[in-house]
CSV table of C-alpha atoms in Angstrom, one decimal:
chain,number,residue,atom,x,y,z
A,1,ALA,CA,17.7,30.2,-55.0
A,2,GLY,CA,15.8,28.0,-57.4
A,3,ASP,CA,16.7,25.1,-59.6
A,4,GLU,CA,19.0,25.3,-62.6
A,5,ASN,CA,16.3,26.2,-65.1
A,6,GLY,CA,13.8,27.9,-62.8
A,7,PRO,CA,13.5,31.5,-61.6
A,8,ARG,CA,16.1,33.0,-59.2
A,9,TYR,CA,14.7,35.6,-57.0
A,10,VAL,CA,16.6,37.9,-54.6
A,11,ASN,CA,13.7,39.5,-52.7
A,12,ALA,CA,9.9,39.7,-52.6
A,13,ALA,CA,9.7,42.6,-54.9
A,14,ALA,CA,11.4,40.6,-57.7
A,15,VAL,CA,8.8,37.8,-57.2
A,16,ILE,CA,5.9,40.3,-57.5
A,17,ALA,CA,7.4,42.0,-60.5
A,18,HIS,CA,7.9,38.8,-62.3
A,19,ALA,CA,4.4,37.6,-61.6
A,20,GLN,CA,2.9,40.9,-62.6
A,21,ILE,CA,4.8,40.9,-65.9
A,22,LEU,CA,3.6,37.4,-66.7
A,23,ALA,CA,0.0,38.4,-65.9
A,24,GLU,CA,0.2,41.4,-68.3
A,25,LEU,CA,1.5,39.0,-71.0
A,26,ASP,CA,-1.7,36.9,-70.3
A,27,ARG,CA,0.4,34.1,-68.8
A,28,ARG,CA,-1.5,33.7,-65.6
A,29,ASP,CA,-0.7,30.0,-65.1
A,30,ASP,CA,3.0,30.8,-65.4
A,31,ALA,CA,2.6,33.6,-62.9
A,32,LEU,CA,1.0,31.3,-60.4
A,33,SER,CA,3.8,28.7,-61.0
A,34,ALA,CA,6.4,31.4,-60.4
A,35,ILE,CA,4.7,32.4,-57.1
A,36,ASP,CA,4.5,28.8,-56.0
A,37,ALA,CA,8.3,28.4,-56.7
A,38,ALA,CA,8.9,31.6,-54.7
A,39,LEU,CA,6.9,30.4,-51.7
A,40,ALA,CA,8.8,27.1,-51.8
A,41,MET,CA,12.0,29.1,-51.5
A,42,GLY,CA,10.7,30.7,-48.3
A,43,PHE,CA,9.6,34.1,-49.5
A,44,GLY,CA,6.9,35.2,-47.1
A,45,GLY,CA,4.7,38.2,-46.3
A,46,GLU,CA,1.1,38.9,-47.3
A,47,ALA,CA,1.6,40.5,-50.7
A,48,ILE,CA,2.7,37.4,-52.6
A,49,PRO,CA,-0.2,35.1,-51.5
A,50,GLN,CA,-2.6,38.0,-52.1
A,51,LEU,CA,-1.3,38.4,-55.6
A,52,ALA,CA,-1.8,34.6,-56.2
A,53,ALA,CA,-5.4,35.0,-54.9
A,54,ASP,CA,-6.1,37.9,-57.3
A,55,LEU,CA,-4.7,35.9,-60.2
A,56,ARG,CA,-6.9,32.9,-59.4
A,57,ALA,CA,-9.9,35.1,-59.0
A,58,GLY,CA,-9.3,36.5,-62.5
A,59,LYS,CA,-8.7,40.1,-61.3
A,60,GLU,CA,-6.9,42.6,-63.5
A,61,ILE,CA,-3.2,42.7,-62.5
A,62,ALA,CA,-1.3,45.9,-63.1
A,63,PHE,CA,2.5,46.3,-63.0
A,64,ASP,CA,2.8,48.6,-60.1
A,65,VAL,CA,5.7,47.1,-58.0
A,66,ILE,CA,7.9,49.9,-59.5
A,67,ARG,CA,6.0,53.1,-60.1
A,68,GLU,CA,8.8,55.6,-61.1
A,69,PRO,CA,12.4,55.6,-62.2
A,70,ALA,CA,13.7,56.4,-58.7
A,71,GLU,CA,12.1,53.3,-57.3
A,72,GLY,CA,13.6,51.1,-60.0
A,73,ALA,CA,17.1,52.6,-59.4
A,74,SER,CA,16.6,52.1,-55.7
A,75,GLU,CA,15.6,48.5,-56.2
A,76,ALA,CA,18.8,47.9,-58.2
A,77,VAL,CA,21.0,49.4,-55.5
A,78,LEU,CA,19.1,47.4,-52.9
A,79,LEU,CA,19.8,44.2,-54.7
A,80,LEU,CA,23.5,44.9,-54.4
A,81,ALA,CA,23.1,45.7,-50.7
A,82,GLY,CA,21.4,42.4,-50.2
A,83,ALA,CA,24.1,40.5,-52.0
A,84,LEU,CA,26.8,42.2,-49.9
A,85,SER,CA,24.8,41.4,-46.7
A,86,ARG,CA,24.8,37.7,-47.6
A,87,GLU,CA,28.6,37.9,-48.1
A,88,GLN,CA,28.9,39.3,-44.5
A,89,ALA,CA,30.1,42.7,-45.9
A,90,ASP,CA,27.7,44.5,-43.5
A,91,ARG,CA,29.3,47.9,-43.6
A,92,ARG,CA,29.2,48.2,-47.3
A,93,ALA,CA,25.8,46.7,-47.4
A,94,LEU,CA,24.5,49.3,-45.0
A,95,VAL,CA,25.9,52.1,-47.1
A,96,TYR,CA,24.2,50.8,-50.2
A,97,THR,CA,21.0,50.3,-48.2
A,98,ARG,CA,21.1,53.9,-47.1
A,99,VAL,CA,21.6,55.0,-50.8
A,100,ALA,CA,18.6,53.0,-51.8
A,101,GLN,CA,16.5,54.6,-49.0
A,102,HIS,CA,17.7,58.1,-50.1
A,103,MET,CA,16.7,57.4,-53.8
A,104,SER,CA,13.3,56.1,-52.9
A,105,PRO,CA,12.0,56.1,-49.3
A,106,LEU,CA,9.0,54.0,-50.5
A,107,VAL,CA,11.2,50.9,-50.9
A,108,GLU,CA,10.2,49.2,-47.6
A,109,GLU,CA,12.6,46.2,-48.2
A,110,ALA,CA,15.5,48.7,-47.7
A,111,ALA,CA,14.3,49.6,-44.2
A,112,LEU,CA,14.0,45.9,-43.3
A,113,LEU,CA,17.5,45.1,-44.7
A,114,ALA,CA,19.0,48.1,-42.8
A,115,ALA,CA,17.3,47.0,-39.6
A,116,ASP,CA,18.6,43.4,-40.1
A,117,ILE,CA,22.2,44.7,-40.7
A,118,LEU,CA,22.0,47.0,-37.7
A,119,GLN,CA,20.8,44.1,-35.5
A,120,GLN,CA,23.6,41.9,-36.6
A,121,GLN,CA,26.0,44.8,-35.6
A,122,ARG,CA,24.3,44.8,-32.2
A,123,GLN,CA,22.9,48.4,-32.7
A,124,TYR,CA,19.6,47.3,-31.4
A,125,ASP,CA,18.1,50.7,-30.8
A,126,LEU,CA,18.8,51.9,-34.3
A,127,ALA,CA,17.5,48.6,-35.7
A,128,ALA,CA,14.2,49.0,-33.8
A,129,LYS,CA,13.8,52.5,-35.2
A,130,GLU,CA,14.3,51.2,-38.8
A,131,TYR,CA,11.6,48.5,-38.2
A,132,ALA,CA,9.3,51.2,-37.0
A,133,LYS,CA,9.5,53.0,-40.4
A,134,ILE,CA,7.2,50.4,-41.9
A,135,GLU,CA,3.6,51.7,-42.0
A,136,PRO,CA,0.7,49.7,-40.5
A,137,THR,CA,-0.9,49.6,-43.9
A,138,SER,CA,2.1,47.8,-45.4
A,139,SER,CA,2.0,44.0,-46.1
A,140,LEU,CA,5.4,43.9,-44.4
A,141,PHE,CA,4.2,45.5,-41.2
A,142,ASP,CA,3.7,42.3,-39.2
A,143,THR,CA,7.2,41.1,-40.2
A,144,ALA,CA,8.7,44.5,-39.3
A,145,GLU,CA,6.9,44.5,-35.9
A,146,ILE,CA,8.2,41.0,-35.1
A,147,GLY,CA,11.7,42.2,-36.0
A,148,ARG,CA,11.3,45.3,-33.8
A,149,SER,CA,10.2,43.2,-30.9
A,150,ASP,CA,13.3,41.0,-31.3
A,151,ALA,CA,15.5,44.1,-31.5
A,152,LEU,CA,14.0,45.5,-28.3
A,153,PHE,CA,14.4,42.2,-26.5
A,154,ALA,CA,18.1,42.1,-27.6
A,155,ASP,CA,18.4,45.6,-26.2
A,156,GLU,CA,17.1,44.3,-22.8
A,157,ARG,CA,13.8,46.1,-23.2
A,158,GLU,CA,11.8,43.0,-22.6
A,159,ASP,CA,8.5,44.7,-21.5
A,160,GLU,CA,8.5,46.9,-24.6
A,161,ALA,CA,9.2,43.9,-26.8
A,162,ALA,CA,6.2,42.1,-25.3
A,163,GLU,CA,4.0,45.1,-25.7
A,164,VAL,CA,4.8,45.3,-29.4
A,165,LEU,CA,3.7,41.7,-30.0
A,166,THR,CA,0.6,41.9,-27.9
A,167,ALA,CA,-0.5,45.0,-29.8
A,168,LEU,CA,0.3,43.2,-33.1
A,169,ILE,CA,-1.9,40.3,-32.0
A,170,ARG,CA,-4.8,42.7,-31.6
A,171,LYS,CA,-4.2,44.0,-35.1
A,172,SER,CA,-3.6,40.6,-36.8
A,173,PRO,CA,-5.3,38.0,-34.6
A,174,GLN,CA,-5.0,35.3,-37.3
A,175,ASN,CA,-1.3,35.6,-37.8
A,176,ALA,CA,0.2,32.6,-36.0
A,177,ASP,CA,3.8,33.9,-36.5
A,178,VAL,CA,3.1,36.7,-34.0
A,179,ARG,CA,1.8,34.1,-31.4
A,180,VAL,CA,4.9,32.0,-31.9
A,181,ALA,CA,7.2,35.1,-31.5
A,182,LEU,CA,5.4,36.0,-28.3
A,183,GLY,CA,5.8,32.4,-27.0
A,184,ASP,CA,9.5,32.5,-27.9
A,185,LEU,CA,9.9,35.8,-26.0
A,186,TYR,CA,8.1,34.4,-22.9
A,187,ARG,CA,10.1,31.2,-23.1
A,188,ARG,CA,13.4,33.1,-23.2
A,189,THR,CA,12.3,35.1,-20.1
A,190,GLU,CA,11.3,31.8,-18.4
A,191,ALA,CA,7.6,32.9,-18.2
A,192,PHE,CA,6.7,29.4,-19.2
A,193,ASP,CA,3.0,29.5,-18.4
A,194,LYS,CA,2.5,32.5,-20.6
A,195,ALA,CA,4.6,30.9,-23.3
A,196,SER,CA,2.5,27.7,-23.2
A,197,VAL,CA,-0.7,29.8,-23.8
A,198,ALA,CA,0.9,31.7,-26.8
A,199,TYR,CA,2.1,28.5,-28.4
A,200,THR,CA,-1.3,26.9,-27.9
A,201,ASP,CA,-2.9,29.8,-29.6
A,202,ALA,CA,-0.5,29.4,-32.5
A,203,LEU,CA,-1.2,25.7,-32.8
A,204,ASP,CA,-4.9,26.4,-32.8
A,205,LEU,CA,-4.5,28.7,-35.7
A,206,LEU,CA,-2.2,26.5,-37.7
A,207,GLY,CA,-3.9,23.1,-37.2
A,208,GLU,CA,-2.3,20.5,-39.4
A,209,ARG,CA,0.1,23.0,-40.8
A,210,ALA,CA,2.1,23.3,-37.6
A,211,GLY,CA,5.7,22.2,-37.7
A,212,TRP,CA,7.7,20.0,-35.3
A,213,PHE,CA,9.5,23.0,-33.7
A,214,LEU,CA,6.3,24.5,-32.4
A,215,TYR,CA,5.3,21.3,-30.6
A,216,TYR,CA,8.9,21.0,-29.4
A,217,SER,CA,8.9,24.6,-28.0
A,218,ARG,CA,5.5,24.1,-26.3
A,219,GLY,CA,6.7,20.8,-24.9
A,220,ILE,CA,9.7,22.6,-23.2
A,221,THR,CA,7.3,25.0,-21.5
A,222,PHE,CA,5.1,22.1,-20.3
A,223,GLU,CA,8.2,20.2,-19.0
A,224,ARG,CA,9.5,23.3,-17.2
A,225,THR,CA,6.2,23.8,-15.4
A,226,ASP,CA,5.9,20.1,-14.3
A,227,ARG,CA,3.3,19.1,-16.8
A,228,TRP,CA,5.1,16.1,-18.0
A,229,ASP,CA,2.3,14.2,-19.6
A,230,GLN,CA,1.5,17.2,-21.8
A,231,ALA,CA,5.2,17.7,-22.5
A,232,GLU,CA,5.8,14.1,-23.5
A,233,ALA,CA,2.8,14.2,-25.8
A,234,ASP,CA,4.2,17.3,-27.6
A,235,PHE,CA,7.7,15.8,-27.9
A,236,ARG,CA,6.3,12.6,-29.4
A,237,LYS,CA,4.0,14.7,-31.8
A,238,ALA,CA,7.1,16.6,-32.9
A,239,LEU,CA,8.8,13.3,-33.7
A,240,GLU,CA,5.7,12.1,-35.7
A,241,ILE,CA,6.2,15.2,-37.9
A,242,GLU,CA,10.0,15.1,-38.0
A,243,PRO,CA,11.2,11.5,-37.1
A,244,ASP,CA,14.7,11.3,-35.6
A,245,GLN,CA,14.9,15.0,-35.1
A,246,PRO,CA,18.0,15.3,-32.8
A,247,LEU,CA,16.9,18.2,-30.7
A,248,VAL,CA,13.6,16.5,-29.8
A,249,LEU,CA,15.3,13.1,-29.3
A,250,ASN,CA,17.8,14.6,-27.0
A,251,TYR,CA,15.3,16.6,-24.9
A,252,LEU,CA,12.9,13.8,-24.6
A,253,GLY,CA,15.6,11.2,-23.9
A,254,TYR,CA,17.3,13.3,-21.3
A,255,SER,CA,14.0,14.1,-19.6
A,256,LEU,CA,13.1,10.4,-19.4
A,257,VAL,CA,16.5,9.7,-17.8
A,258,GLU,CA,15.9,12.4,-15.2
A,259,LEU,CA,12.5,10.9,-14.5
A,260,ARG,CA,14.1,7.4,-14.2
A,261,ARG,CA,11.8,6.1,-16.9
A,262,ASN,CA,12.2,4.1,-20.1
A,263,PHE,CA,16.0,4.0,-19.9
A,264,ASP,CA,16.3,1.7,-22.9
A,265,GLU,CA,14.2,3.9,-25.1
A,266,ALA,CA,16.0,7.0,-23.8
A,267,LEU,CA,19.4,5.5,-24.6
A,268,GLY,CA,18.3,4.7,-28.1
A,269,MET,CA,16.9,8.2,-28.7
A,270,ILE,CA,20.1,9.9,-27.5
A,271,GLU,CA,22.4,7.5,-29.5
A,272,THR,CA,20.4,8.5,-32.6
A,273,ALA,CA,20.8,12.2,-31.8
A,274,VAL,CA,24.5,11.8,-31.2
A,275,GLU,CA,24.9,10.1,-34.6
A,276,GLN,CA,23.3,13.1,-36.3
A,277,ARG,CA,25.1,15.8,-34.2
A,278,PRO,CA,28.4,14.3,-33.1
A,279,GLU,CA,29.9,17.8,-32.4
A,280,ASP,CA,27.1,18.9,-30.1
A,281,GLY,CA,28.4,18.8,-26.5
A,282,TYR,CA,25.0,18.9,-24.9
A,283,ILE,CA,23.7,15.9,-26.8
A,284,THR,CA,27.0,14.0,-26.1
A,285,ASP,CA,26.5,14.9,-22.4
A,286,SER,CA,23.1,13.3,-22.5
A,287,LEU,CA,24.6,10.1,-23.8
A,288,GLY,CA,27.2,10.0,-21.0
A,289,TRP,CA,24.5,10.8,-18.5
A,290,VAL,CA,22.1,8.1,-19.5
A,291,LEU,CA,24.9,5.5,-19.3
A,292,TYR,CA,25.7,6.9,-15.8
A,293,ARG,CA,22.1,6.6,-14.8
A,294,ILE,CA,21.9,2.9,-15.8
A,295,GLY,CA,25.1,2.1,-14.0
A,296,LYS,CA,27.4,1.8,-17.0
A,297,PHE,CA,30.0,4.1,-15.4
A,298,GLU,CA,33.0,2.9,-17.4
A,299,GLU,CA,31.1,3.3,-20.7
A,300,ALA,CA,30.0,6.8,-19.6
A,301,VAL,CA,33.6,8.1,-19.2
A,302,ALA,CA,34.4,8.6,-22.9
A,303,PRO,CA,31.3,10.4,-24.0
A,304,MET,CA,31.3,12.6,-20.9
A,305,GLU,CA,34.9,13.6,-21.5
A,306,ARG,CA,34.1,14.3,-25.1
A,307,ALA,CA,31.1,16.4,-24.0
A,308,VAL,CA,33.5,18.6,-21.9
A,309,GLU,CA,35.8,19.0,-24.8
A,310,LEU,CA,32.9,20.2,-26.9
A,311,ALA,CA,31.3,22.5,-24.2
A,312,PRO,CA,34.3,23.2,-21.9
A,313,ILE,CA,32.7,26.0,-19.8
A,314,ASP,CA,29.3,24.5,-19.2
A,315,PRO,CA,28.9,23.9,-15.4
A,316,ILE,CA,26.4,21.0,-15.6
A,317,ILE,CA,28.5,19.1,-18.1
A,318,ASN,CA,31.6,19.5,-15.9
A,319,ASP,CA,29.6,18.5,-12.9
A,320,HIS,CA,28.4,15.4,-14.7
A,321,LEU,CA,32.0,14.4,-15.6
A,322,GLY,CA,32.9,14.7,-11.9
A,323,ASP,CA,30.1,12.3,-11.0
A,324,VAL,CA,31.2,9.8,-13.6
A,325,TYR,CA,34.9,10.0,-12.4
A,326,TRP,CA,33.8,9.5,-8.8
A,327,MET,CA,31.9,6.3,-9.7
A,328,VAL,CA,34.9,4.8,-11.5
A,329,GLY,CA,37.2,5.6,-8.5
A,330,ARG,CA,38.9,8.6,-10.0
A,331,THR,CA,38.1,10.7,-6.9
A,332,LEU,CA,40.8,13.4,-7.3
A,333,GLU,CA,39.7,14.1,-10.9
A,334,ALA,CA,36.1,14.1,-9.7
A,335,GLU,CA,36.8,16.8,-7.2
A,336,PHE,CA,38.8,18.8,-9.8
A,337,GLN,CA,35.8,18.7,-12.2
A,338,TRP,CA,33.4,19.8,-9.4
A,339,ARG,CA,35.6,22.7,-8.5
A,340,ARG,CA,35.8,23.6,-12.2
A,341,ALA,CA,32.0,23.4,-12.5
A,342,LEU,CA,31.7,25.9,-9.6
A,343,SER,CA,34.0,28.3,-11.4
A,344,PHE,CA,31.4,28.6,-14.2
A,345,GLU,CA,28.7,29.9,-11.9
A,346,PRO,CA,26.0,27.2,-11.9
A,347,GLU,CA,22.5,27.8,-10.7
A,348,PRO,CA,22.4,28.3,-6.9
A,349,GLU,CA,20.7,25.0,-6.2
A,350,ASP,CA,23.3,23.2,-8.4
A,351,ALA,CA,26.2,25.0,-6.7
A,352,GLN,CA,24.9,24.0,-3.3
A,353,ARG,CA,24.8,20.3,-4.3
A,354,ILE,CA,28.3,20.5,-5.8
A,355,ARG,CA,29.7,22.0,-2.6
A,356,ARG,CA,28.1,19.3,-0.6
A,357,LYS,CA,29.8,16.7,-2.9
A,358,LEU,CA,33.2,18.3,-2.3
A,359,GLU,CA,32.5,18.3,1.4
A,360,VAL,CA,31.3,14.7,1.9
A,361,GLY,CA,31.6,12.9,-1.5
A,362,LEU,CA,29.0,11.8,-4.0
A,363,ASP,CA,28.1,8.6,-2.2
A,364,VAL,CA,26.9,10.4,0.9
A,365,VAL,CA,25.0,13.0,-1.2
A,366,LEU,CA,23.2,10.2,-3.1
A,367,ALA,CA,22.3,8.5,0.2
A,368,GLU,CA,21.0,11.8,1.6
A,369,GLU,CA,18.9,12.4,-1.5
A,370,GLU,CA,17.5,8.9,-1.4
A,371,ALA,CA,16.6,9.3,2.3
A,372,GLU,CA,14.8,12.5,1.4
A,373,ALA,CA,13.0,11.2,-1.6
A,374,PRO,CA,9.2,10.8,-1.4
A,375,VAL,CA,8.1,7.3,-0.4
A,376,THR,CA,5.8,7.2,-3.5
A,377,GLU,CA,8.8,7.3,-5.9
A,378,THR,CA,8.8,4.2,-8.1
A,379,ALA,CA,11.6,2.5,-10.0
A,380,ASN,CA,12.2,3.1,-13.7
A,381,ASP,CA,10.0,1.3,-16.2
A,382,ASP,CA,12.9,-0.9,-17.5
A,383,GLY,CA,13.4,-2.4,-14.0
């Protein structure tokens, strides 16, 4: 990474080594510039910002990133392992990583790289054990524990994964990344109330530094727990931070359609999302569905057929295409799509509705649903 004339780092150790050498040469401003460049490239952890703080405070900086020849040789081998990993040559990368660990067990980046490779190979238990090798005193400990939780979750050990993160929060209460990871875990297990709390804690810690994805994630948890006003506020906040973000536009637009609200705005949002991600079947489905909802059935056919091409085994998208076909008089094709949707094991409530449509037709189902709807239901905002 880096521009044509700037530094090109391969790992955090290289960043620290470069900055320490510059400091020993009494080029502290250059060292700080190098660190800023590395942070812009995405290098994280606590050690690099701490080194920057020490430089600004005028503290003496010693070159200690490599303390003995074995560590230097291990770092060199680890660089090769990292390069192979980026080239998807995982088996060879893992061999070189093991060599680096054998040469110098103190090289913590080797354990993290080995864990990452093992996780990509779906050897989740072994990955978790590699992450566990990082000591609590290490600046990489929080990163390792988040990785260990992810590996345990992938290994279907959800309770253990949550315990790792809750313990880490007690150790590092100011680390927002841990709260986000816990929120993600709860969201994936559909514990949406708990996820909302974790995301809120992260947002409180981050303040103005929070990115669009965190608001988007919390908005999903609010929407899934019927707190629509809070959900909409988060989605719109996410769009303030990242205008025209397709994931947010699609989720907000689709939600508005389902709520029978702001159809014109929803259609505009989803059209913008489709322009940015034309190969995304779920966003294309949203476009077809909003056209269906506003009664433009003929116009809905093409995007809905395209959505099924892009996501052929999704039960909801196939069900939607069946509804569109029914509304344009293609009843046999509609029934075929509904049966196809059932073959992909939709949620029980959705499956029950599809079977009812096959039994009596969509017109009757819609009439039944309208008769059962609460009398307080209002028309959409667009009339």
